[in-house]
Amino acid sequence: GVSCKQSSAAVLATCSRNVDCAVRIWDTRQPKPATTVCKLLEHPPSALTWCGDNCIVVGSLSGYLSLVDVRSGSVSDTLCVGDRPVYKLRLSPDGDKVAVAQNDALVTVARVTGDKMEKIMDDTRHTDFVRGLAWKNSNTLWSAGWDHSVMSYNI
């Protein structure tokens, strides 16, 4: 996965799921742009999104979210959102909620408060894999799935 930092067009984060399980920060202004923040061996990463200037939410192949502080490389919280690989993460416009699509029909939303995460919504109305997530505003989420349906959620 790849995610651009909201406050800097030159900084992005990536994760490597099968090679070395690393989360890296890339600053394209630097001669050596890549810095490894951490390696998530217990929950190999599959998707990520920035959550503020100093944190990244990382989804895993094992269905967990990890909240990583990029300054220290420490994981401040983990949250199980399911038992399938996380496919996509989308941060809400207000920056306090993360929408999650896994390799199944489940749509999950987690609230991020400081260094903690909590699951605030699970929805199983889709009948096949969810592949698209988009926030209309801070309280309205849209999802699209292989079942040819689009769902709306008021969070």
PDB file of C-alpha atoms in Angstrom:
ATOM      1  CA  GLY A   1       0.000   0.000   0.000  1.00  0.00           C
ATOM      2  CA  VAL A   2       0.924   3.643  -0.493  1.00  0.00           C
ATOM      3  CA  SER A   3      -0.409   6.761   1.249  1.00  0.00           C
ATOM      4  CA  CYS A   4       0.556  10.413   0.754  1.00  0.00           C
ATOM      5  CA  LYS A   5       0.948  12.611   3.820  1.00  0.00           C
ATOM      6  CA  GLN A   6      -1.851  15.188   3.847  1.00  0.00           C
ATOM      7  CA  SER A   7       0.414  18.072   4.912  1.00  0.00           C
ATOM      8  CA  SER A   8       3.320  17.374   2.511  1.00  0.00           C
ATOM      9  CA  ALA A   9       3.265  16.426  -1.149  1.00  0.00           C
ATOM     10  CA  ALA A  10       6.858  15.155  -0.869  1.00  0.00           C
ATOM     11  CA  VAL A  11       6.259  12.602   1.926  1.00  0.00           C
ATOM     12  CA  LEU A  12       4.509   9.272   1.573  1.00  0.00           C
ATOM     13  CA  ALA A  13       4.317   5.963   3.390  1.00  0.00           C
ATOM     14  CA  THR A  14       4.485   2.452   1.987  1.00  0.00           C
ATOM     15  CA  CYS A  15       4.170  -1.058   3.328  1.00  0.00           C
ATOM     16  CA  SER A  16       5.612  -4.293   2.067  1.00  0.00           C
ATOM     17  CA  ARG A  17       3.493  -7.298   2.848  1.00  0.00           C
ATOM     18  CA  ASN A  18       5.436 -10.344   1.765  1.00  0.00           C
ATOM     19  CA  VAL A  19       9.024  -9.189   1.396  1.00  0.00           C
ATOM     20  CA  ASP A  20      10.064  -7.844   4.800  1.00  0.00           C
ATOM     21  CA  CYS A  21       6.821  -6.620   6.474  1.00  0.00           C
ATOM     22  CA  ALA A  22       8.271  -3.098   6.625  1.00  0.00           C
ATOM     23  CA  VAL A  23       6.517   0.242   6.940  1.00  0.00           C
ATOM     24  CA  ARG A  24       8.588   2.961   5.280  1.00  0.00           C
ATOM     25  CA  ILE A  25       8.450   6.731   5.056  1.00  0.00           C
ATOM     26  CA  TRP A  26       9.633   8.282   1.795  1.00  0.00           C
ATOM     27  CA  ASP A  27      10.700  11.915   1.586  1.00  0.00           C
ATOM     28  CA  THR A  28      11.298  12.592  -2.096  1.00  0.00           C
ATOM     29  CA  ARG A  29      13.285  15.749  -1.279  1.00  0.00           C
ATOM     30  CA  GLN A  30      16.073  13.683   0.315  1.00  0.00           C
ATOM     31  CA  PRO A  31      18.981  12.007  -1.523  1.00  0.00           C
ATOM     32  CA  LYS A  32      18.148   8.723   0.263  1.00  0.00           C
ATOM     33  CA  PRO A  33      14.372   9.056   0.444  1.00  0.00           C
ATOM     34  CA  ALA A  34      13.366   5.836   2.248  1.00  0.00           C
ATOM     35  CA  THR A  35      13.433   5.285   6.009  1.00  0.00           C
ATOM     36  CA  THR A  36      12.140   2.106   7.625  1.00  0.00           C
ATOM     37  CA  VAL A  37       9.814   3.050  10.488  1.00  0.00           C
ATOM     38  CA  CYS A  38       9.103  -0.470  11.752  1.00  0.00           C
ATOM     39  CA  LYS A  39       8.586  -4.083  10.751  1.00  0.00           C
ATOM     40  CA  LEU A  40       5.241  -5.651  11.613  1.00  0.00           C
ATOM     41  CA  LEU A  41       6.144  -9.334  11.566  1.00  0.00           C
ATOM     42  CA  GLU A  42       3.230 -10.491  13.745  1.00  0.00           C
ATOM     43  CA  HIS A  43       0.664  -8.754  11.520  1.00  0.00           C
ATOM     44  CA  PRO A  44       2.208  -8.378   8.023  1.00  0.00           C
ATOM     45  CA  PRO A  45       1.009  -5.097   6.478  1.00  0.00           C
ATOM     46  CA  SER A  46      -1.269  -4.944   3.447  1.00  0.00           C
ATOM     47  CA  ALA A  47      -2.651  -1.361   3.415  1.00  0.00           C
ATOM     48  CA  LEU A  48      -2.039   1.918   5.201  1.00  0.00           C
ATOM     49  CA  THR A  49      -3.198   5.509   5.587  1.00  0.00           C
ATOM     50  CA  TRP A  50      -1.798   8.561   7.319  1.00  0.00           C
ATOM     51  CA  CYS A  51      -3.687   9.668  10.406  1.00  0.00           C
ATOM     52  CA  GLY A  52      -2.345  13.135  11.216  1.00  0.00           C
ATOM     53  CA  ASP A  53       1.271  14.214  10.777  1.00  0.00           C
ATOM     54  CA  ASN A  54       2.903  11.600  12.993  1.00  0.00           C
ATOM     55  CA  CYS A  55       0.742   8.463  12.874  1.00  0.00           C
ATOM     56  CA  ILE A  56      -0.114   5.830  10.310  1.00  0.00           C
ATOM     57  CA  VAL A  57      -2.875   3.253  10.528  1.00  0.00           C
ATOM     58  CA  VAL A  58      -1.638  -0.010   9.008  1.00  0.00           C
ATOM     59  CA  GLY A  59      -3.981  -2.820   7.984  1.00  0.00           C
ATOM     60  CA  SER A  60      -2.669  -6.374   7.961  1.00  0.00           C
ATOM     61  CA  LEU A  61      -3.008  -9.708   6.215  1.00  0.00           C
ATOM     62  CA  SER A  62      -4.339 -11.091   9.512  1.00  0.00           C
ATOM     63  CA  GLY A  63      -7.238  -8.613   9.810  1.00  0.00           C
ATOM     64  CA  TYR A  64      -5.686  -6.258  12.354  1.00  0.00           C
ATOM     65  CA  LEU A  65      -5.105  -2.516  12.377  1.00  0.00           C
ATOM     66  CA  SER A  66      -1.941  -1.150  13.974  1.00  0.00           C
ATOM     67  CA  LEU A  67      -1.533   2.498  14.964  1.00  0.00           C
ATOM     68  CA  VAL A  68       2.121   3.388  14.336  1.00  0.00           C
ATOM     69  CA  ASP A  69       3.915   6.523  15.545  1.00  0.00           C
ATOM     70  CA  VAL A  70       6.334   7.365  12.729  1.00  0.00           C
ATOM     71  CA  ARG A  71       8.647   9.333  15.054  1.00  0.00           C
ATOM     72  CA  SER A  72       9.448   6.358  17.281  1.00  0.00           C
ATOM     73  CA  GLY A  73       8.348   3.407  15.157  1.00  0.00           C
ATOM     74  CA  SER A  74       6.262   2.149  18.061  1.00  0.00           C
ATOM     75  CA  VAL A  75       2.828   0.578  17.765  1.00  0.00           C
ATOM     76  CA  SER A  76       0.558   2.354  20.253  1.00  0.00           C
ATOM     77  CA  ASP A  77      -2.523   0.194  19.644  1.00  0.00           C
ATOM     78  CA  THR A  78      -3.785  -2.793  17.661  1.00  0.00           C
ATOM     79  CA  LEU A  79      -7.388  -3.594  16.816  1.00  0.00           C
ATOM     80  CA  CYS A  80      -8.859  -6.737  15.286  1.00  0.00           C
ATOM     81  CA  VAL A  81     -11.339  -5.742  12.563  1.00  0.00           C
ATOM     82  CA  GLY A  82     -11.903  -9.201  11.094  1.00  0.00           C
ATOM     83  CA  ASP A  83     -10.185 -12.393  10.068  1.00  0.00           C
ATOM     84  CA  ARG A  84      -9.432 -11.565   6.427  1.00  0.00           C
ATOM     85  CA  PRO A  85      -6.657  -9.448   4.886  1.00  0.00           C
ATOM     86  CA  VAL A  86      -7.244  -5.682   4.965  1.00  0.00           C
ATOM     87  CA  TYR A  87      -7.572  -4.506   1.363  1.00  0.00           C
ATOM     88  CA  LYS A  88      -8.150  -0.764   1.676  1.00  0.00           C
ATOM     89  CA  LEU A  89      -8.193   1.990   4.313  1.00  0.00           C
ATOM     90  CA  ARG A  90      -9.734   5.476   3.962  1.00  0.00           C
ATOM     91  CA  LEU A  91      -9.320   8.252   6.531  1.00  0.00           C
ATOM     92  CA  SER A  92     -12.343  10.481   7.131  1.00  0.00           C
ATOM     93  CA  PRO A  93     -12.045  14.205   6.273  1.00  0.00           C
ATOM     94  CA  ASP A  94     -11.960  15.133   9.973  1.00  0.00           C
ATOM     95  CA  GLY A  95      -9.158  12.602  10.521  1.00  0.00           C
ATOM     96  CA  ASP A  96     -10.695  10.692  13.432  1.00  0.00           C
ATOM     97  CA  LYS A  97     -12.230   7.695  11.626  1.00  0.00           C
ATOM     98  CA  VAL A  98     -10.782   5.033   9.356  1.00  0.00           C
ATOM     99  CA  ALA A  99     -12.960   3.015   6.985  1.00  0.00           C
ATOM    100  CA  VAL A 100     -11.769  -0.546   6.347  1.00  0.00           C
ATOM    101  CA  ALA A 101     -12.439  -2.936   3.457  1.00  0.00           C
ATOM    102  CA  GLN A 102     -11.145  -6.489   3.773  1.00  0.00           C
ATOM    103  CA  ASN A 103     -11.112  -9.441   1.416  1.00  0.00           C
ATOM    104  CA  ASP A 104     -14.772 -10.046   2.234  1.00  0.00           C
ATOM    105  CA  ALA A 105     -18.140  -8.278   2.243  1.00  0.00           C
ATOM    106  CA  LEU A 106     -17.581  -6.488   5.569  1.00  0.00           C
ATOM    107  CA  VAL A 107     -17.255  -2.700   5.918  1.00  0.00           C
ATOM    108  CA  THR A 108     -15.763  -1.572   9.229  1.00  0.00           C
ATOM    109  CA  VAL A 109     -15.139   1.873  10.693  1.00  0.00           C
ATOM    110  CA  ALA A 110     -12.717   2.491  13.544  1.00  0.00           C
ATOM    111  CA  ARG A 111     -12.409   5.704  15.549  1.00  0.00           C
ATOM    112  CA  VAL A 112      -8.879   6.935  16.258  1.00  0.00           C
ATOM    113  CA  THR A 113      -8.533   8.995  19.422  1.00  0.00           C
ATOM    114  CA  GLY A 114      -4.997   9.945  20.387  1.00  0.00           C
ATOM    115  CA  ASP A 115      -3.074   6.686  20.585  1.00  0.00           C
ATOM    116  CA  LYS A 116      -6.141   4.391  20.747  1.00  0.00           C
ATOM    117  CA  MET A 117      -8.529   2.844  18.230  1.00  0.00           C
ATOM    118  CA  GLU A 118     -12.016   1.441  18.707  1.00  0.00           C
ATOM    119  CA  LYS A 119     -14.386  -0.255  16.298  1.00  0.00           C
ATOM    120  CA  ILE A 120     -17.565   1.826  15.899  1.00  0.00           C
ATOM    121  CA  MET A 121     -19.277   0.141  12.918  1.00  0.00           C
ATOM    122  CA  ASP A 122     -19.492  -3.203  11.142  1.00  0.00           C
ATOM    123  CA  ASP A 123     -21.829  -3.634   8.191  1.00  0.00           C
ATOM    124  CA  THR A 124     -22.438  -6.821   6.188  1.00  0.00           C
ATOM    125  CA  ARG A 125     -24.984  -5.642   3.596  1.00  0.00           C
ATOM    126  CA  HIS A 126     -22.616  -6.327   0.686  1.00  0.00           C
ATOM    127  CA  THR A 127     -22.754  -9.887  -0.647  1.00  0.00           C
ATOM    128  CA  ASP A 128     -19.288  -9.952  -2.238  1.00  0.00           C
ATOM    129  CA  PHE A 129     -15.866  -8.335  -1.724  1.00  0.00           C
ATOM    130  CA  VAL A 130     -15.863  -4.603  -0.957  1.00  0.00           C
ATOM    131  CA  ARG A 131     -13.315  -2.824  -3.135  1.00  0.00           C
ATOM    132  CA  GLY A 132     -14.144   0.878  -2.947  1.00  0.00           C
ATOM    133  CA  LEU A 133     -14.460   3.299  -0.032  1.00  0.00           C
ATOM    134  CA  ALA A 134     -15.069   7.066  -0.133  1.00  0.00           C
ATOM    135  CA  TRP A 135     -16.029   9.634   2.467  1.00  0.00           C
ATOM    136  CA  LYS A 136     -18.620  12.186   1.297  1.00  0.00           C
ATOM    137  CA  ASN A 137     -18.043  14.157   4.501  1.00  0.00           C
ATOM    138  CA  SER A 138     -16.985  13.338   8.060  1.00  0.00           C
ATOM    139  CA  ASN A 139     -20.197  11.448   8.794  1.00  0.00           C
ATOM    140  CA  THR A 140     -21.127   9.805   5.474  1.00  0.00           C
ATOM    141  CA  LEU A 141     -19.213   6.871   4.010  1.00  0.00           C
ATOM    142  CA  TRP A 142     -19.831   5.161   0.668  1.00  0.00           C
ATOM    143  CA  SER A 143     -18.702   1.657  -0.297  1.00  0.00           C
ATOM    144  CA  ALA A 144     -18.743  -0.278  -3.566  1.00  0.00           C
ATOM    145  CA  GLY A 145     -18.429  -4.018  -3.990  1.00  0.00           C
ATOM    146  CA  TRP A 146     -18.070  -6.793  -6.487  1.00  0.00           C
ATOM    147  CA  ASP A 147     -21.779  -7.422  -5.876  1.00  0.00           C
ATOM    148  CA  HIS A 148     -22.455  -4.374  -8.130  1.00  0.00           C
ATOM    149  CA  SER A 149     -23.904  -2.394  -5.240  1.00  0.00           C
ATOM    150  CA  VAL A 150     -23.052   0.919  -3.625  1.00  0.00           C
ATOM    151  CA  MET A 151     -23.926   1.426   0.030  1.00  0.00           C
ATOM    152  CA  SER A 152     -24.146   4.570   2.134  1.00  0.00           C
ATOM    153  CA  TYR A 153     -23.495   4.723   5.884  1.00  0.00           C
ATOM    154  CA  ASN A 154     -24.245   7.470   8.376  1.00  0.00           C
ATOM    155  CA  ILE A 155     -21.529   7.261  11.011  1.00  0.00           C
TER     156      ILE A 155
END
